PDB file of C-alpha atoms in Angstrom:
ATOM      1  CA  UNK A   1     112.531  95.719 150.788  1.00  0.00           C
ATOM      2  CA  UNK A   2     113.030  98.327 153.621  1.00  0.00           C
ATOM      3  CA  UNK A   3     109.901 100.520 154.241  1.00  0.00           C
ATOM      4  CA  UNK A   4     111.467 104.301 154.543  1.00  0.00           C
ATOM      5  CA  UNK A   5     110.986 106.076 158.051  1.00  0.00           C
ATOM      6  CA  UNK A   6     107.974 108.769 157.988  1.00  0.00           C
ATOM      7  CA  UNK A   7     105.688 106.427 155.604  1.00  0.00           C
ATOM      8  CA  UNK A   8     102.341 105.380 156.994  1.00  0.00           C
ATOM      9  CA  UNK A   9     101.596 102.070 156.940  1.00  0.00           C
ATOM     10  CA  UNK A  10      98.834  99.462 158.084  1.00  0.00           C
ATOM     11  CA  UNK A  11      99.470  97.528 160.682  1.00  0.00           C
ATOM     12  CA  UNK A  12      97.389  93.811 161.050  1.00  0.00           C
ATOM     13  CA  UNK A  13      97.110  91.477 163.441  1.00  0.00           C
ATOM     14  CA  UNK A  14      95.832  87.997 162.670  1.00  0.00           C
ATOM     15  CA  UNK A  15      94.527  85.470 164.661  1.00  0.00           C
ATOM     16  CA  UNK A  16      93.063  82.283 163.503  1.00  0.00           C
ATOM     17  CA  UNK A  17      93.058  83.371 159.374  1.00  0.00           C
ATOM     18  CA  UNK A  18      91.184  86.503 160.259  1.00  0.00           C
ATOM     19  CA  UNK A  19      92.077  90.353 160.602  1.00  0.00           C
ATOM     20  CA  UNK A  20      91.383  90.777 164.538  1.00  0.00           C
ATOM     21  CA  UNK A  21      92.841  94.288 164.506  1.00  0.00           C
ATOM     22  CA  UNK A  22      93.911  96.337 161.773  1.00  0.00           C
ATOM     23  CA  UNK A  23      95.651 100.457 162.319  1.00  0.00           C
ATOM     24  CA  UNK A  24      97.722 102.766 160.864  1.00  0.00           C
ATOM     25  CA  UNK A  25     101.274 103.323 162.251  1.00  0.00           C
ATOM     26  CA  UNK A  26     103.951 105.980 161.025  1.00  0.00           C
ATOM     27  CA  UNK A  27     107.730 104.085 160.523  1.00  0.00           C
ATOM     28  CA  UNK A  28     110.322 104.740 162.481  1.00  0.00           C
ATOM     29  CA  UNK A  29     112.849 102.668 161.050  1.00  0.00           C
ATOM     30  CA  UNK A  30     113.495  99.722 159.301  1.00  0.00           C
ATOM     31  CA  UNK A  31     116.805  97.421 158.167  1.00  0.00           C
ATOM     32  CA  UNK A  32     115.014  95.286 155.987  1.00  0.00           C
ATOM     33  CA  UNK A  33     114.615  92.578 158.830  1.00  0.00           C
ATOM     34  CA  UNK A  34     113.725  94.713 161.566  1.00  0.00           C
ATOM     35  CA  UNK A  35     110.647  97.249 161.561  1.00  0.00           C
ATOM     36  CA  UNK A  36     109.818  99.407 164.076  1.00  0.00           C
ATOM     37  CA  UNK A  37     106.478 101.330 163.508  1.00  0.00           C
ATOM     38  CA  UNK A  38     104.462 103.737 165.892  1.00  0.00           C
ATOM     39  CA  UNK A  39     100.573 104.042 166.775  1.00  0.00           C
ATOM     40  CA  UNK A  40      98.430 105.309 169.024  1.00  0.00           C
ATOM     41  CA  UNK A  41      96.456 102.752 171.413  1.00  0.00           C
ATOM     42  CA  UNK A  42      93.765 101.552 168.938  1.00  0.00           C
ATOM     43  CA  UNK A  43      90.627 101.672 171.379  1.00  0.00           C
ATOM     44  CA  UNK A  44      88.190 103.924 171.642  1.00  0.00           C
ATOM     45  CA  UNK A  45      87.471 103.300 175.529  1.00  0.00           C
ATOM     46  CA  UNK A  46      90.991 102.102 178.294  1.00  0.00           C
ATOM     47  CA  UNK A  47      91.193  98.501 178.366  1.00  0.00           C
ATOM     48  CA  UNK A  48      91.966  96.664 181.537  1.00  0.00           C
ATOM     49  CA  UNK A  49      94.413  93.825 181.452  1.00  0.00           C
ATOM     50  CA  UNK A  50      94.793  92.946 184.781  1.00  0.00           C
ATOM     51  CA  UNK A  51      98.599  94.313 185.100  1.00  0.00           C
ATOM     52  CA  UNK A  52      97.799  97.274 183.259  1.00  0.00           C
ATOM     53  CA  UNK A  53      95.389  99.870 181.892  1.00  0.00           C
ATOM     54  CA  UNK A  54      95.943 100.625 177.641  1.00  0.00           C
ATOM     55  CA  UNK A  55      94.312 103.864 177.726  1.00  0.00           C
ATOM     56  CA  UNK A  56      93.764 106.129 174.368  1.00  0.00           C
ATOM     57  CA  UNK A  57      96.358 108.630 173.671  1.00  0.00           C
ATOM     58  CA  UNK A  58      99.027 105.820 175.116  1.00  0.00           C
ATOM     59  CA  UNK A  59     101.945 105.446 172.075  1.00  0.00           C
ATOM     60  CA  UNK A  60     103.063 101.946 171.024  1.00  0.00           C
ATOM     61  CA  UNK A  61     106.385 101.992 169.533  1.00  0.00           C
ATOM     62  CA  UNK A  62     105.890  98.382 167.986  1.00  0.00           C
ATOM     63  CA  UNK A  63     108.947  96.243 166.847  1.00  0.00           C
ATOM     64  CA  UNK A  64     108.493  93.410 164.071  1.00  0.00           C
ATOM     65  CA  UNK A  65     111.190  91.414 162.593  1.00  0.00           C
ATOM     66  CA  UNK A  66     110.718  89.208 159.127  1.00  0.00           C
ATOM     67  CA  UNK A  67     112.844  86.244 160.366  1.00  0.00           C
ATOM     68  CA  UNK A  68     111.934  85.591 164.350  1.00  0.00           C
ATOM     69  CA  UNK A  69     108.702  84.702 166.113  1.00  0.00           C
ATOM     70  CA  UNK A  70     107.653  87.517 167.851  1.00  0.00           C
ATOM     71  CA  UNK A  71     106.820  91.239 168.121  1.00  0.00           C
ATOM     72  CA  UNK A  72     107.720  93.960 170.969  1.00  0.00           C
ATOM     73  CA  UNK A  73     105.854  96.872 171.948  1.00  0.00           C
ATOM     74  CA  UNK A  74     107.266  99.310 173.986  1.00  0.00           C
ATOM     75  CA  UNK A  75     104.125 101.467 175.695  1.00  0.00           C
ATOM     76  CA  UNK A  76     104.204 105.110 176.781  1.00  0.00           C
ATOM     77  CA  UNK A  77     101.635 107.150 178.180  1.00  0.00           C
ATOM     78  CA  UNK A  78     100.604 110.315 177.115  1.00  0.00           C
ATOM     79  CA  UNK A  79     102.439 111.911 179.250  1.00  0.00           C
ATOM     80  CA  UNK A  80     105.623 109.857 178.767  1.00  0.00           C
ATOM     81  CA  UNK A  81     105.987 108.069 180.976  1.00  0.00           C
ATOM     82  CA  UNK A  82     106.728 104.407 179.886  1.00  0.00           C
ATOM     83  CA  UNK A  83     104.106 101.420 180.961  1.00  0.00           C
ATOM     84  CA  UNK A  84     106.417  98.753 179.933  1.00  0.00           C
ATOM     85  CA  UNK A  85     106.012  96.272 177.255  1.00  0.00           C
ATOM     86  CA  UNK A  86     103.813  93.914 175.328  1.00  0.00           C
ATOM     87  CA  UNK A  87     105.415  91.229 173.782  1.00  0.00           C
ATOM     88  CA  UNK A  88     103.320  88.835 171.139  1.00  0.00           C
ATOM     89  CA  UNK A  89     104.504  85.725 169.961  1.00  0.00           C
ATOM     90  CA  UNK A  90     103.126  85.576 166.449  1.00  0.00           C
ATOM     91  CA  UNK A  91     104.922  84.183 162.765  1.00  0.00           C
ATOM     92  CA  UNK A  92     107.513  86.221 161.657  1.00  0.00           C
ATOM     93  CA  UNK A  93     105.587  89.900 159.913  1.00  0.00           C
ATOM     94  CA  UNK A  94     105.114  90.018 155.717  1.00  0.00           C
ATOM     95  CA  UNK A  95     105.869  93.334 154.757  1.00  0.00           C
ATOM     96  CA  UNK A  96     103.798  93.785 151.841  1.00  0.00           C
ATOM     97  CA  UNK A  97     103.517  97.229 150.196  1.00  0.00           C
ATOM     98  CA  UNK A  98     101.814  99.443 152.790  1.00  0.00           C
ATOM     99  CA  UNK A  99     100.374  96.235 154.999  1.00  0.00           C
ATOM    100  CA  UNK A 100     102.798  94.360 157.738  1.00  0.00           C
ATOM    101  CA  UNK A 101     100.902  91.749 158.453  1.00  0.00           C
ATOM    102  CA  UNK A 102     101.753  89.610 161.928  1.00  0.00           C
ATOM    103  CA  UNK A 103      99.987  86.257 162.576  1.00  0.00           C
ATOM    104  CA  UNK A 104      99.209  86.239 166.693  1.00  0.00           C
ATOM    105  CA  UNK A 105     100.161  82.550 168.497  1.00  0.00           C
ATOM    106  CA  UNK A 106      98.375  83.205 171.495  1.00  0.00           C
ATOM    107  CA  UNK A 107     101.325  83.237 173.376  1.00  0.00           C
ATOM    108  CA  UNK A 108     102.206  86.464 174.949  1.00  0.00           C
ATOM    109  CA  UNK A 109     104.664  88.403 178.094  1.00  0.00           C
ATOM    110  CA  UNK A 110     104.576  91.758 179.544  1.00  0.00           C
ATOM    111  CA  UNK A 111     107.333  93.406 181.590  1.00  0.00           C
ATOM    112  CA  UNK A 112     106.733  96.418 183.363  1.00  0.00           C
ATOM    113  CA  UNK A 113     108.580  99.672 182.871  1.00  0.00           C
ATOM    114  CA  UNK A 114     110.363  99.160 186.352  1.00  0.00           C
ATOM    115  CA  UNK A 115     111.180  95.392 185.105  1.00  0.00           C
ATOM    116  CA  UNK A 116     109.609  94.100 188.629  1.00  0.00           C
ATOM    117  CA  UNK A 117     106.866  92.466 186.560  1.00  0.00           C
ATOM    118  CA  UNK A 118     107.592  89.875 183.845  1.00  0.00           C
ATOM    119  CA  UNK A 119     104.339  87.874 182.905  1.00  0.00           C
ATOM    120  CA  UNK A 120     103.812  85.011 180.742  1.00  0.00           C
ATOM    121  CA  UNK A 121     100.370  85.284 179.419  1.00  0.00           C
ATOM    122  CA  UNK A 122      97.485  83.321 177.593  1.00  0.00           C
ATOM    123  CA  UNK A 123      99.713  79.520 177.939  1.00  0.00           C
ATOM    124  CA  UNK A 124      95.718  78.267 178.296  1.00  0.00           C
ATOM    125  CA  UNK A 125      94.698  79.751 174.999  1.00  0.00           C
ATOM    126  CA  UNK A 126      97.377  78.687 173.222  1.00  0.00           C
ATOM    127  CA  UNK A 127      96.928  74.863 174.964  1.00  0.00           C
ATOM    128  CA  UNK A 128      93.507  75.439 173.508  1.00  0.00           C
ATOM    129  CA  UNK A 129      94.679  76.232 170.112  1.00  0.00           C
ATOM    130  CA  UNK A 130      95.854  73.417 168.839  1.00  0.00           C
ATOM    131  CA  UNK A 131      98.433  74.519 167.244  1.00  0.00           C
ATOM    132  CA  UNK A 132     100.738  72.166 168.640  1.00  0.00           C
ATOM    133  CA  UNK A 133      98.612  69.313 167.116  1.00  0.00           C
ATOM    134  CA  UNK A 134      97.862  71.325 164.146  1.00  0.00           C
ATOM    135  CA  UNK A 135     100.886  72.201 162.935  1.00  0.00           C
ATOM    136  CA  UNK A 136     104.436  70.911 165.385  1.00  0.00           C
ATOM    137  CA  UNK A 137     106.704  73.182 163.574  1.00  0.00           C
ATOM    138  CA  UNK A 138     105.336  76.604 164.666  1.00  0.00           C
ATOM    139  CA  UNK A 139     104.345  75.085 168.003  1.00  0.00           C
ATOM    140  CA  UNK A 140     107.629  74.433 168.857  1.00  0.00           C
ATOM    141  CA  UNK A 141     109.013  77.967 167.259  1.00  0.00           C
ATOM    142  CA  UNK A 142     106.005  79.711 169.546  1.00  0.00           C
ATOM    143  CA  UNK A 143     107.407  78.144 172.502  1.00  0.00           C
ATOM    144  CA  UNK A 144     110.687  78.312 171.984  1.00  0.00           C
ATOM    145  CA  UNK A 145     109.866  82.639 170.889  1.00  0.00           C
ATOM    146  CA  UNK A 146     108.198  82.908 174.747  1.00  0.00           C
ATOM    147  CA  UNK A 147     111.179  81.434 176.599  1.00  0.00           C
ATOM    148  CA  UNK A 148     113.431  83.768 174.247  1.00  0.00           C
ATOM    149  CA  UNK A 149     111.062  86.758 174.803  1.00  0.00           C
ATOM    150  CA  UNK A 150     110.996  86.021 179.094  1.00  0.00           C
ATOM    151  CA  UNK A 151     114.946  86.115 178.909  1.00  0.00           C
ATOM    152  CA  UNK A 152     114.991  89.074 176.811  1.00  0.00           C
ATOM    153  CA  UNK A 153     112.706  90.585 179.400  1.00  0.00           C
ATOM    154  CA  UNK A 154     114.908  89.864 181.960  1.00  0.00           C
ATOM    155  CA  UNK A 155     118.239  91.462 180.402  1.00  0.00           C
ATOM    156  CA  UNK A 156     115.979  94.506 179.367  1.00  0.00           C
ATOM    157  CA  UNK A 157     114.856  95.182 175.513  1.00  0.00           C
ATOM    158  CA  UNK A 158     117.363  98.259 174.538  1.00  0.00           C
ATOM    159  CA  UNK A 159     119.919  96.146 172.890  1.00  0.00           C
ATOM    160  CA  UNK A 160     117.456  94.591 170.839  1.00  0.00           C
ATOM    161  CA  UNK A 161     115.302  97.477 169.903  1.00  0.00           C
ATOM    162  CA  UNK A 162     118.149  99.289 168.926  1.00  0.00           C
ATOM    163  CA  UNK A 163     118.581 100.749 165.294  1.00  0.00           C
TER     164      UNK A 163
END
């Protein structure tokens, strides 16, 4: 079931079985296999990562899909001008009423706005997971979602954010 564009929604991000992060996001559009919703940064207070600054009043136009095994979030300052994006590997998102629900991996990549930086990120965590021993299936999904996600990166995400 599509969600129709202008409905609020909550977005929540799972990690281990547990809510880590839950918000509300406004839909921008959705085909019934792709969703795109958008949100505000979250956090009260910037966050650091190292290869960026998430700062409130930064927009995240966030892209889900109910078949593949990942999400991408294009990020815009307040003023406009685009960051880049954050790309988490995670199960494929249950749409469930007014809930999309998207199960984090560990795994994730940024690419910066200028597409001069292209990051593979948190490989120890997810070594550290267990997932791989856990359950083989979705191991080999989440690695096989990070390679697809770096060579997306690399041909830039329009095509595939694309309504």
């Amino acid at each position: 079931m599509a969600l129709t564009p202008g409905r609020e929604v909550m977005v929540r991000l799972v990690k281990y079985g547990r809510e880590k992060l839950s918000y509300a996001a406004t839909v921008v559009g959705d085909d019934g296999t792709h969703l795109a919703v958008r949100a505000e940064f979250a956090g009260d207070d910037p966050k650091d990562l190292g290869y960026v600054w998430f700062e409130p009043g930064d927009v995240f136009t966030e892209h889900y899909w109910r078949d593949r095994w990942y999400s991408v979030k294009e990020v815009v300052a307040a003023d406009g001008v685009r960051k880049g994006w954050y790309c988490d590997v995670c199960r494929p998102a249950v749409v469930d009423g007014d809930s999309v629900v998207a199960e984090d991996l560990d795994l994730d990549l940024w690419r910066s706005a200028d597409g001069t930086k292209i990051l593979r990120l948190d490989e120890d965590e997810y070594a550290a997971s267990g997932l791989a021993e856990r359950d083989p299936d979705a191991a080999a999904q989440a690695e096989l979602a990070l390679d697809t996600l770096e060579k997306l990166a690399q041909d830039g995400f329009d095509d595939l954010l694309a309504f």
